[in-house]
PDB file of C-alpha atoms and ligand atoms in Angstrom:
ATOM      1  CA  MET A   1      40.395 -13.355 -54.881  1.00 78.00           C
ATOM      2  CA  THR A   2      37.400 -12.646 -52.577  1.00 82.00           C
ATOM      3  CA  ASN A   3      34.076 -13.796 -53.984  1.00 90.00           C
ATOM      4  CA  GLN A   4      30.730 -11.942 -53.116  1.00 92.00           C
ATOM      5  CA  ALA A   5      29.349 -15.169 -52.962  1.00 93.00           C
ATOM      6  CA  GLN A   6      32.097 -15.732 -49.033  1.00 97.00           C
ATOM      7  CA  PRO A   7      30.543 -15.037 -45.774  1.00 98.00           C
ATOM      8  CA  ILE A   8      30.825 -11.871 -43.723  1.00 98.00           C
ATOM      9  CA  GLY A   9      32.666 -13.675 -40.073  1.00 98.00           C
ATOM     10  CA  VAL A  10      31.382 -12.075 -36.961  1.00 98.00           C
ATOM     11  CA  PHE A  11      32.574 -12.327 -33.406  1.00 98.00           C
ATOM     12  CA  ASP A  12      32.237 -11.810 -29.557  1.00 98.00           C
ATOM     13  CA  SER A  13      33.227 -12.742 -26.204  1.00 97.00           C
ATOM     14  CA  GLY A  14      29.965 -14.862 -25.989  1.00 97.00           C
ATOM     15  CA  VAL A  15      26.540 -13.821 -26.830  1.00 97.00           C
ATOM     16  CA  GLY A  16      26.552 -10.220 -26.751  1.00 97.00           C
ATOM     17  CA  GLY A  17      27.364  -9.099 -30.879  1.00 98.00           C
ATOM     18  CA  LEU A  18      24.706 -11.133 -31.431  1.00 97.00           C
ATOM     19  CA  SER A  19      22.978  -7.556 -31.338  1.00 97.00           C
ATOM     20  CA  VAL A  20      25.007  -6.691 -33.732  1.00 98.00           C
ATOM     21  CA  LEU A  21      24.293  -9.796 -35.913  1.00 98.00           C
ATOM     22  CA  ARG A  22      20.863  -9.301 -35.869  1.00 97.00           C
ATOM     23  CA  ALA A  23      21.263  -5.623 -37.040  1.00 98.00           C
ATOM     24  CA  LEU A  24      23.946  -7.170 -39.188  1.00 98.00           C
ATOM     25  CA  VAL A  25      20.418  -9.255 -40.736  1.00 97.00           C
ATOM     26  CA  ALA A  26      18.622  -6.695 -41.176  1.00 97.00           C
ATOM     27  CA  GLU A  27      20.327  -4.078 -43.051  1.00 98.00           C
ATOM     28  CA  LEU A  28      22.057  -7.381 -45.058  1.00 98.00           C
ATOM     29  CA  PRO A  29      19.360 -10.315 -45.936  1.00 97.00           C
ATOM     30  CA  GLY A  30      21.260 -11.468 -48.970  1.00 97.00           C
ATOM     31  CA  GLU A  31      24.955 -12.157 -46.750  1.00 98.00           C
ATOM     32  CA  ASP A  32      25.641 -15.019 -45.543  1.00 98.00           C
ATOM     33  CA  PHE A  33      26.737 -15.037 -41.763  1.00 98.00           C
ATOM     34  CA  VAL A  34      29.423 -17.080 -39.663  1.00 98.00           C
ATOM     35  CA  TYR A  35      29.169 -16.154 -35.735  1.00 98.00           C
ATOM     36  CA  VAL A  36      31.972 -16.993 -33.284  1.00 98.00           C
ATOM     37  CA  ALA A  37      31.232 -16.700 -29.610  1.00 97.00           C
ATOM     38  CA  ASP A  38      35.038 -17.400 -27.725  1.00 97.00           C
ATOM     39  CA  SER A  39      31.974 -18.388 -24.610  1.00 96.00           C
ATOM     40  CA  ALA A  40      35.576 -20.241 -23.391  1.00 96.00           C
ATOM     41  CA  HIS A  41      37.256 -16.980 -22.804  1.00 96.00           C
ATOM     42  CA  CYS A  42      33.862 -14.702 -21.817  1.00 96.00           C
ATOM     43  CA  PRO A  43      34.132 -12.275 -20.387  1.00 95.00           C
ATOM     44  CA  TYR A  44      36.909 -10.137 -22.223  1.00 95.00           C
ATOM     45  CA  GLY A  45      36.333  -7.058 -20.429  1.00 92.00           C
ATOM     46  CA  PRO A  46      38.577  -7.841 -16.847  1.00 91.00           C
ATOM     47  CA  ARG A  47      41.777  -9.757 -19.109  1.00 94.00           C
ATOM     48  CA  PRO A  48      45.168  -7.058 -20.233  1.00 93.00           C
ATOM     49  CA  VAL A  49      44.864  -6.640 -23.649  1.00 94.00           C
ATOM     50  CA  HIS A  50      47.902  -8.810 -25.294  1.00 94.00           C
ATOM     51  CA  ASP A  51      45.336 -11.689 -23.657  1.00 95.00           C
ATOM     52  CA  ILE A  52      42.384  -9.676 -25.502  1.00 96.00           C
ATOM     53  CA  GLN A  53      44.903  -9.295 -29.354  1.00 96.00           C
ATOM     54  CA  ARG A  54      45.927 -13.085 -28.758  1.00 96.00           C
ATOM     55  CA  LEU A  55      41.805 -14.610 -28.638  1.00 97.00           C
ATOM     56  CA  SER A  56      41.019 -11.466 -31.346  1.00 98.00           C
ATOM     57  CA  HIS A  57      43.761 -13.343 -33.139  1.00 97.00           C
ATOM     58  CA  ALA A  58      42.586 -17.288 -32.783  1.00 97.00           C
ATOM     59  CA  MET A  59      38.673 -15.525 -33.685  1.00 98.00           C
ATOM     60  CA  THR A  60      39.914 -14.293 -36.594  1.00 98.00           C
ATOM     61  CA  ASP A  61      42.050 -17.072 -37.844  1.00 97.00           C
ATOM     62  CA  PHE A  62      39.454 -19.470 -37.263  1.00 97.00           C
ATOM     63  CA  LEU A  63      36.758 -16.595 -39.914  1.00 98.00           C
ATOM     64  CA  ILE A  64      39.104 -16.509 -42.138  1.00 97.00           C
ATOM     65  CA  ALA A  65      39.350 -21.128 -42.282  1.00 97.00           C
ATOM     66  CA  GLN A  66      35.423 -20.468 -42.889  1.00 97.00           C
ATOM     67  CA  GLY A  67      36.302 -18.297 -45.388  1.00 97.00           C
ATOM     68  CA  ALA A  68      35.862 -14.958 -44.372  1.00 98.00           C
ATOM     69  CA  LYS A  69      35.547 -12.175 -46.659  1.00 98.00           C
ATOM     70  CA  LEU A  70      35.486  -9.531 -44.099  1.00 98.00           C
ATOM     71  CA  ILE A  71      35.332  -9.580 -39.813  1.00 98.00           C
ATOM     72  CA  VAL A  72      32.730  -7.660 -38.024  1.00 98.00           C
ATOM     73  CA  VAL A  73      34.085  -7.855 -34.175  1.00 98.00           C
ATOM     74  CA  ALA A  74      30.808  -7.006 -32.719  1.00 98.00           C
ATOM     75  CA  CYS A  75      32.777  -6.505 -29.163  1.00 98.00           C
ATOM     76  CA  ASN A  76      33.578  -3.164 -27.717  1.00 97.00           C
ATOM     77  CA  THR A  77      36.245  -4.879 -25.812  1.00 96.00           C
ATOM     78  CA  ALA A  78      37.995  -6.724 -28.339  1.00 97.00           C
ATOM     79  CA  SER A  79      37.320  -3.532 -31.067  1.00 97.00           C
ATOM     80  CA  ALA A  80      39.523  -1.198 -28.030  1.00 95.00           C
ATOM     81  CA  ALA A  81      41.771  -3.567 -28.216  1.00 96.00           C
ATOM     82  CA  ALA A  82      42.706  -5.590 -30.994  1.00 96.00           C
ATOM     83  CA  LEU A  83      41.022  -3.708 -34.373  1.00 97.00           C
ATOM     84  CA  THR A  84      44.105  -1.833 -34.992  1.00 96.00           C
ATOM     85  CA  TYR A  85      45.613  -5.281 -33.863  1.00 97.00           C
ATOM     86  CA  LEU A  86      43.837  -6.842 -36.490  1.00 98.00           C
ATOM     87  CA  ARG A  87      43.980  -5.409 -38.841  1.00 98.00           C
ATOM     88  CA  ALA A  88      48.048  -4.187 -39.144  1.00 98.00           C
ATOM     89  CA  THR A  89      47.918  -7.999 -39.254  1.00 97.00           C
ATOM     90  CA  PHE A  90      45.034  -9.715 -41.205  1.00 97.00           C
ATOM     91  CA  PRO A  91      44.695  -8.851 -45.562  1.00 96.00           C
ATOM     92  CA  ILE A  92      40.599  -8.870 -45.082  1.00 97.00           C
ATOM     93  CA  PRO A  93      39.117  -5.734 -43.826  1.00 98.00           C
ATOM     94  CA  PHE A  94      37.316  -5.379 -40.018  1.00 98.00           C
ATOM     95  CA  VAL A  95      34.689  -3.473 -39.124  1.00 98.00           C
ATOM     96  CA  GLY A  96      34.683  -2.244 -35.263  1.00 97.00           C
ATOM     97  CA  MET A  97      32.671  -1.192 -32.203  1.00 96.00           C
ATOM     98  CA  VAL A  98      33.373   2.678 -31.294  1.00 92.00           C
ATOM     99  CA  PRO A  99      30.939   3.770 -28.363  1.00 94.00           C
ATOM    100  CA  ALA A 100      28.043   6.054 -30.090  1.00 95.00           C
ATOM    101  CA  LEU A 101      29.053   9.776 -28.388  1.00 96.00           C
ATOM    102  CA  LYS A 102      28.460  11.334 -31.788  1.00 95.00           C
ATOM    103  CA  PRO A 103      25.176  10.904 -32.041  1.00 95.00           C
ATOM    104  CA  ALA A 104      24.228  10.599 -27.652  1.00 97.00           C
ATOM    105  CA  VAL A 105      25.919  14.460 -28.058  1.00 96.00           C
ATOM    106  CA  GLY A 106      23.397  15.456 -30.354  1.00 94.00           C
ATOM    107  CA  CYS A 107      20.512  13.685 -27.912  1.00 95.00           C
ATOM    108  CA  THR A 108      21.625  15.628 -24.701  1.00 97.00           C
ATOM    109  CA  ARG A 109      19.311  17.821 -22.682  1.00 97.00           C
ATOM    110  CA  THR A 110      21.146  18.172 -19.262  1.00 98.00           C
ATOM    111  CA  GLY A 111      24.505  18.365 -21.162  1.00 98.00           C
ATOM    112  CA  HIS A 112      25.798  14.711 -19.345  1.00 98.00           C
ATOM    113  CA  VAL A 113      25.874  11.606 -21.878  1.00 98.00           C
ATOM    114  CA  GLY A 114      26.563   8.291 -19.141  1.00 98.00           C
ATOM    115  CA  VAL A 115      29.078   5.387 -21.223  1.00 98.00           C
ATOM    116  CA  LEU A 116      27.838   1.818 -20.080  1.00 98.00           C
ATOM    117  CA  ALA A 117      30.905  -0.738 -21.186  1.00 97.00           C
ATOM    118  CA  THR A 118      34.004  -3.157 -19.394  1.00 95.00           C
ATOM    119  CA  ALA A 119      36.658  -1.791 -18.314  1.00 93.00           C
ATOM    120  CA  GLY A 120      38.674  -3.354 -21.482  1.00 92.00           C
ATOM    121  CA  THR A 121      36.874  -0.144 -23.017  1.00 95.00           C
ATOM    122  CA  PHE A 122      37.330   2.312 -21.185  1.00 95.00           C
ATOM    123  CA  GLN A 123      41.425   1.696 -21.225  1.00 87.00           C
ATOM    124  CA  GLY A 124      43.973   2.482 -24.531  1.00 76.00           C
ATOM    125  CA  GLU A 125      43.316   4.665 -27.331  1.00 88.00           C
ATOM    126  CA  LEU A 126      39.894   4.284 -28.855  1.00 91.00           C
ATOM    127  CA  PHE A 127      37.662   5.582 -26.082  1.00 95.00           C
ATOM    128  CA  ALA A 128      39.714   8.492 -25.450  1.00 95.00           C
ATOM    129  CA  ASP A 129      39.976   9.109 -29.486  1.00 95.00           C
ATOM    130  CA  VAL A 130      36.151   9.001 -29.498  1.00 96.00           C
ATOM    131  CA  VAL A 131      35.869  11.561 -25.837  1.00 97.00           C
ATOM    132  CA  ALA A 132      38.663  13.554 -27.109  1.00 96.00           C
ATOM    133  CA  ARG A 133      36.155  14.042 -30.932  1.00 96.00           C
ATOM    134  CA  PHE A 134      33.644  13.834 -30.435  1.00 95.00           C
ATOM    135  CA  GLY A 135      32.309  15.130 -26.535  1.00 95.00           C
ATOM    136  CA  GLN A 136      33.503  18.412 -26.075  1.00 91.00           C
ATOM    137  CA  GLY A 137      31.138  20.695 -24.576  1.00 92.00           C
ATOM    138  CA  VAL A 138      28.993  18.174 -22.816  1.00 97.00           C
ATOM    139  CA  ARG A 139      30.297  15.999 -19.511  1.00 97.00           C
ATOM    140  CA  VAL A 140      30.974  12.207 -20.294  1.00 98.00           C
ATOM    141  CA  HIS A 141      30.232  10.344 -16.742  1.00 98.00           C
ATOM    142  CA  VAL A 142      31.642   6.190 -17.960  1.00 98.00           C
ATOM    143  CA  GLN A 143      30.557   3.263 -15.622  1.00 98.00           C
ATOM    144  CA  VAL A 144      31.201  -0.006 -15.957  1.00 97.00           C
ATOM    145  CA  GLY A 145      28.639  -2.316 -16.057  1.00 97.00           C
ATOM    146  CA  HIS A 146      29.996  -4.608 -13.159  1.00 96.00           C
ATOM    147  CA  GLY A 147      28.199  -7.340 -13.740  1.00 96.00           C
ATOM    148  CA  LEU A 148      26.458  -7.251 -16.353  1.00 97.00           C
ATOM    149  CA  VAL A 149      27.936  -9.580 -19.028  1.00 96.00           C
ATOM    150  CA  GLU A 150      27.809 -12.326 -16.892  1.00 95.00           C
ATOM    151  CA  LEU A 151      23.230 -12.169 -17.127  1.00 95.00           C
ATOM    152  CA  VAL A 152      23.191 -11.518 -20.040  1.00 96.00           C
ATOM    153  CA  GLU A 153      25.536 -14.408 -20.664  1.00 94.00           C
ATOM    154  CA  ALA A 154      23.092 -16.245 -18.617  1.00 92.00           C
ATOM    155  CA  GLY A 155      19.893 -15.314 -20.291  1.00 91.00           C
ATOM    156  CA  GLU A 156      18.887 -13.476 -16.983  1.00 93.00           C
ATOM    157  CA  VAL A 157      18.175 -10.464 -19.178  1.00 95.00           C
ATOM    158  CA  GLU A 158      14.557  -9.234 -16.769  1.00 95.00           C
ATOM    159  CA  GLY A 159      13.375  -9.887 -13.039  1.00 96.00           C
ATOM    160  CA  PRO A 160      15.173  -8.446  -9.965  1.00 97.00           C
ATOM    161  CA  ARG A 161      18.971 -10.018 -10.240  1.00 97.00           C
ATOM    162  CA  ALA A 162      18.363  -7.790 -13.108  1.00 98.00           C
ATOM    163  CA  GLU A 163      17.044  -5.348 -12.141  1.00 98.00           C
ATOM    164  CA  ALA A 164      19.031  -5.000  -8.996  1.00 98.00           C
ATOM    165  CA  ALA A 165      22.929  -5.116 -11.328  1.00 98.00           C
ATOM    166  CA  VAL A 166      21.395  -2.241 -13.326  1.00 98.00           C
ATOM    167  CA  GLU A 167      20.496  -0.534 -10.519  1.00 98.00           C
ATOM    168  CA  ARG A 168      23.917  -0.264  -8.962  1.00 98.00           C
ATOM    169  CA  CYS A 169      25.140   0.964 -12.309  1.00 98.00           C
ATOM    170  CA  LEU A 170      22.431   3.942 -13.522  1.00 98.00           C
ATOM    171  CA  ARG A 171      22.380   5.122  -9.592  1.00 97.00           C
ATOM    172  CA  PRO A 172      25.366   7.070  -9.701  1.00 98.00           C
ATOM    173  CA  LEU A 173      24.551   8.152 -14.067  1.00 98.00           C
ATOM    174  CA  LEU A 174      21.272   9.005 -12.785  1.00 97.00           C
ATOM    175  CA  GLU A 175      22.541  11.046  -9.532  1.00 97.00           C
ATOM    176  CA  ALA A 176      24.522  12.896 -11.927  1.00 98.00           C
ATOM    177  CA  ASP A 177      21.537  14.176 -14.556  1.00 97.00           C
ATOM    178  CA  VAL A 178      22.710  11.931 -17.188  1.00 98.00           C
ATOM    179  CA  ASP A 179      20.131  11.710 -19.513  1.00 98.00           C
ATOM    180  CA  THR A 180      21.624   9.355 -22.444  1.00 98.00           C
ATOM    181  CA  LEU A 181      23.125   6.900 -22.226  1.00 98.00           C
ATOM    182  CA  VAL A 182      25.385   5.553 -24.527  1.00 98.00           C
ATOM    183  CA  LEU A 183      25.809   1.399 -25.201  1.00 98.00           C
ATOM    184  CA  GLY A 184      29.373   0.307 -25.511  1.00 97.00           C
ATOM    185  CA  CYS A 185      29.406  -3.166 -25.416  1.00 98.00           C
ATOM    186  CA  THR A 186      27.112  -5.051 -27.521  1.00 98.00           C
ATOM    187  CA  HIS A 187      25.964  -7.209 -24.227  1.00 98.00           C
ATOM    188  CA  TYR A 188      23.758  -4.706 -23.319  1.00 98.00           C
ATOM    189  CA  PRO A 189      20.730  -4.380 -25.699  1.00 97.00           C
ATOM    190  CA  PHE A 190      19.283  -7.184 -24.266  1.00 97.00           C
ATOM    191  CA  LEU A 191      19.063  -5.671 -21.260  1.00 97.00           C
ATOM    192  CA  THR A 192      17.212  -2.328 -22.837  1.00 96.00           C
ATOM    193  CA  PRO A 193      13.760  -2.680 -20.994  1.00 96.00           C
ATOM    194  CA  THR A 194      15.457  -3.420 -17.884  1.00 97.00           C
ATOM    195  CA  LEU A 195      17.746  -0.238 -18.214  1.00 97.00           C
ATOM    196  CA  GLU A 196      13.747   1.330 -19.584  1.00 95.00           C
ATOM    197  CA  ARG A 197      12.234  -0.341 -16.169  1.00 96.00           C
ATOM    198  CA  VAL A 198      15.167   1.248 -13.697  1.00 97.00           C
ATOM    199  CA  SER A 199      15.245   4.398 -15.042  1.00 96.00           C
ATOM    200  CA  GLN A 200      11.415   5.620 -15.633  1.00 95.00           C
ATOM    201  CA  GLY A 201      11.575   6.462 -19.227  1.00 90.00           C
ATOM    202  CA  ARG A 202      14.718   9.338 -17.727  1.00 95.00           C
ATOM    203  CA  LEU A 203      17.139   7.887 -19.990  1.00 97.00           C
ATOM    204  CA  THR A 204      17.631   7.653 -24.067  1.00 96.00           C
ATOM    205  CA  VAL A 205      19.314   5.020 -24.908  1.00 97.00           C
ATOM    206  CA  VAL A 206      22.133   4.831 -27.485  1.00 97.00           C
ATOM    207  CA  GLU A 207      23.613   2.235 -29.279  1.00 94.00           C
ATOM    208  CA  PRO A 208      25.514   1.394 -32.920  1.00 95.00           C
ATOM    209  CA  SER A 209      24.337  -1.893 -34.340  1.00 96.00           C
ATOM    210  CA  ALA A 210      22.140   0.016 -36.823  1.00 97.00           C
ATOM    211  CA  ALA A 211      24.978   1.872 -37.885  1.00 96.00           C
ATOM    212  CA  ILE A 212      27.756  -0.644 -37.546  1.00 98.00           C
ATOM    213  CA  ALA A 213      25.614  -2.897 -39.685  1.00 98.00           C
ATOM    214  CA  ALA A 214      25.200   0.809 -42.150  1.00 98.00           C
ATOM    215  CA  GLN A 215      28.986   0.447 -41.866  1.00 98.00           C
ATOM    216  CA  THR A 216      29.869  -2.720 -43.171  1.00 98.00           C
ATOM    217  CA  ARG A 217      27.417  -2.022 -46.171  1.00 98.00           C
ATOM    218  CA  ARG A 218      29.680   0.963 -47.809  1.00 98.00           C
ATOM    219  CA  VAL A 219      32.784  -1.682 -46.619  1.00 98.00           C
ATOM    220  CA  LEU A 220      31.527  -4.221 -49.436  1.00 98.00           C
ATOM    221  CA  ALA A 221      29.786  -2.055 -51.825  1.00 97.00           C
ATOM    222  CA  GLU A 222      33.057  -0.433 -52.010  1.00 97.00           C
ATOM    223  CA  ARG A 223      34.732  -3.368 -53.064  1.00 96.00           C
ATOM    224  CA  GLY A 224      32.226  -4.642 -55.446  1.00 96.00           C
ATOM    225  CA  TRP A 225      31.270  -7.097 -52.908  1.00 97.00           C
ATOM    226  CA  LEU A 226      27.812  -7.397 -51.518  1.00 97.00           C
ATOM    227  CA  ASN A 227      26.049 -10.722 -51.811  1.00 96.00           C
ATOM    228  CA  GLY A 228      22.428 -10.792 -54.694  1.00 86.00           C
ATOM    229  CA  GLN A 229      21.681 -13.770 -53.010  1.00 92.00           C
ATOM    230  CA  PRO A 230      17.759 -12.808 -51.822  1.00 91.00           C
ATOM    231  CA  ARG A 231      18.268 -14.662 -48.569  1.00 94.00           C
ATOM    232  CA  GLY A 232      22.099 -15.382 -46.665  1.00 96.00           C
ATOM    233  CA  LYS A 233      22.217 -17.909 -43.472  1.00 96.00           C
ATOM    234  CA  GLN A 234      23.481 -17.781 -40.590  1.00 96.00           C
ATOM    235  CA  LEU A 235      25.944 -20.567 -39.176  1.00 97.00           C
ATOM    236  CA  TYR A 236      26.831 -20.428 -35.381  1.00 97.00           C
ATOM    237  CA  TYR A 237      29.714 -21.262 -33.424  1.00 97.00           C
ATOM    238  CA  THR A 238      31.131 -21.404 -30.083  1.00 97.00           C
ATOM    239  CA  THR A 239      34.124 -22.293 -28.105  1.00 97.00           C
ATOM    240  CA  GLY A 240      32.310 -22.831 -24.851  1.00 95.00           C
ATOM    241  CA  ASP A 241      29.304 -25.452 -24.046  1.00 94.00           C
ATOM    242  CA  ARG A 242      27.720 -25.548 -27.342  1.00 95.00           C
ATOM    243  CA  LEU A 243      23.688 -26.396 -26.505  1.00 94.00           C
ATOM    244  CA  GLU A 244      24.228 -23.282 -23.763  1.00 94.00           C
ATOM    245  CA  PHE A 245      24.965 -21.223 -26.388  1.00 95.00           C
ATOM    246  CA  GLY A 246      22.116 -23.095 -28.166  1.00 95.00           C
ATOM    247  CA  THR A 247      19.599 -21.686 -25.879  1.00 94.00           C
ATOM    248  CA  ALA A 248      20.720 -18.650 -24.842  1.00 92.00           C
ATOM    249  CA  LEU A 249      20.465 -18.360 -28.696  1.00 93.00           C
ATOM    250  CA  SER A 250      16.221 -19.092 -28.920  1.00 93.00           C
ATOM    251  CA  ARG A 251      16.077 -16.913 -25.966  1.00 91.00           C
ATOM    252  CA  LEU A 252      17.362 -13.775 -26.945  1.00 93.00           C
ATOM    253  CA  MET A 253      17.152 -13.928 -30.939  1.00 92.00           C
ATOM    254  CA  GLY A 254      14.058 -16.553 -30.554  1.00 92.00           C
ATOM    255  CA  VAL A 255      16.340 -18.588 -33.138  1.00 91.00           C
ATOM    256  CA  GLN A 256      16.667 -22.076 -33.582  1.00 91.00           C
ATOM    257  CA  ALA A 257      19.902 -23.753 -34.586  1.00 89.00           C
ATOM    258  CA  ASP A 258      21.965 -25.894 -34.234  1.00 91.00           C
ATOM    259  CA  VAL A 259      25.395 -24.246 -32.821  1.00 92.00           C
ATOM    260  CA  ASP A 260      29.054 -26.072 -33.420  1.00 92.00           C
ATOM    261  CA  GLY A 261      32.155 -26.207 -31.093  1.00 90.00           C
ATOM    262  CA  VAL A 262      35.152 -25.153 -31.645  1.00 90.00           C
ATOM    263  CA  ARG A 263      38.376 -25.924 -29.488  1.00 89.00           C
ATOM    264  CA  SER A 264      38.454 -23.535 -27.101  1.00 84.00           C
ATOM    265  CA  ASP A 265      42.318 -23.817 -27.429  1.00 83.00           C
ATOM    266  CA  TYR A 266      41.789 -22.611 -30.822  1.00 84.00           C
ATOM    267  CA  GLY A 267      45.021 -20.580 -32.345  1.00 73.00           C
ATOM    268  CA  HIS A 268      46.558 -21.533 -28.685  1.00 66.00           C
ATOM    269  CA  SER A 269      50.170 -21.102 -30.229  1.00 57.00           C
ATOM    270  CA  THR A 270      49.073 -17.661 -31.481  1.00 52.00           C
ATOM    271  CA  GLU A 271      51.755 -15.375 -29.732  1.00 51.00           C
ATOM    272  CA  VAL A 272      51.149 -11.762 -30.234  1.00 53.00           C
TER     273      VAL A 272
HETATM  274  N1  LIG M 301      30.155  -7.984 -25.441  1.00 81.98           N
HETATM  275  C1  LIG M 301      31.706  -7.443 -25.607  1.00 81.98           C
HETATM  276  C2  LIG M 301      31.430  -5.584 -25.605  1.00 81.98           C
HETATM  277  O1  LIG M 301      30.985  -5.273 -26.793  1.00 81.98           O
HETATM  278  C3  LIG M 301      32.916  -8.064 -24.345  1.00 81.98           C
HETATM  279  C4  LIG M 301      31.814  -8.311 -22.554  1.00 81.98           C
HETATM  280  C5  LIG M 301      33.011  -8.762 -22.159  1.00 81.98           C
HETATM  281  O2  LIG M 301      33.530  -9.866 -22.855  1.00 81.98           O
HETATM  282  O3  LIG M 301      33.865  -8.892 -21.277  1.00 81.98           O
HETATM  283  O4  LIG M 301      32.150  -5.031 -24.712  1.00 81.98           O
END
């Protein structure tokens, strides 16, 4: 029997999902959250689908073992590769990330919308389905954010290296007259000030974390699973280096918290 007091599980390949966790805590302050970063296997973006499914399976097993009542897959790459698989495999509800093309189409004036994401997110049916459903009447320009996940993982979201990497990604989009940019990777919202600086305000940046948090509320409310306590807590785990993750947490989120370790071969024997 699911109990309202059980936490919400959240996972990503690393620190990116913290941009979603921030929105979740703002939307659902009474919930407890368990966040796990699969930092030992980050980045997920260049991995084949079966590998991302295996890793997502392991993170889900871990979160269920922590008592999660619902899991937010706070990673576009894992959502693209594994959301259907996870829903078919585990009996609990999942909320996943989808590139926010729908609101972007409502914003563009030039009719050119850019989507910045990992190579993994552009593979497979999820992205093709979003473009088919919401991309009518606009040109959708896809761009892989080469090197951006690594910069965010290193906490290097401003400065010359971040600007140069962002400039390389944005140049083809700006040259194609893109005026609206969908952030299709949960690491990228931490680069928003740099994206805005490099594009000199020519881009409207759209990211879906608030919509994902609202969707999470709806899924919990439908089941009567909302936690009524006044203020919840957040627990942090990583399969990688605990100190590094703690430093990133404080740099990116201004949060000082203990980080616990999860064995990097957690769920190692899972066959997908
Ligand atoms: N934060 C992730 C995403 O939303 C994954 C980045 C990666 O590990 O490549 O796609």
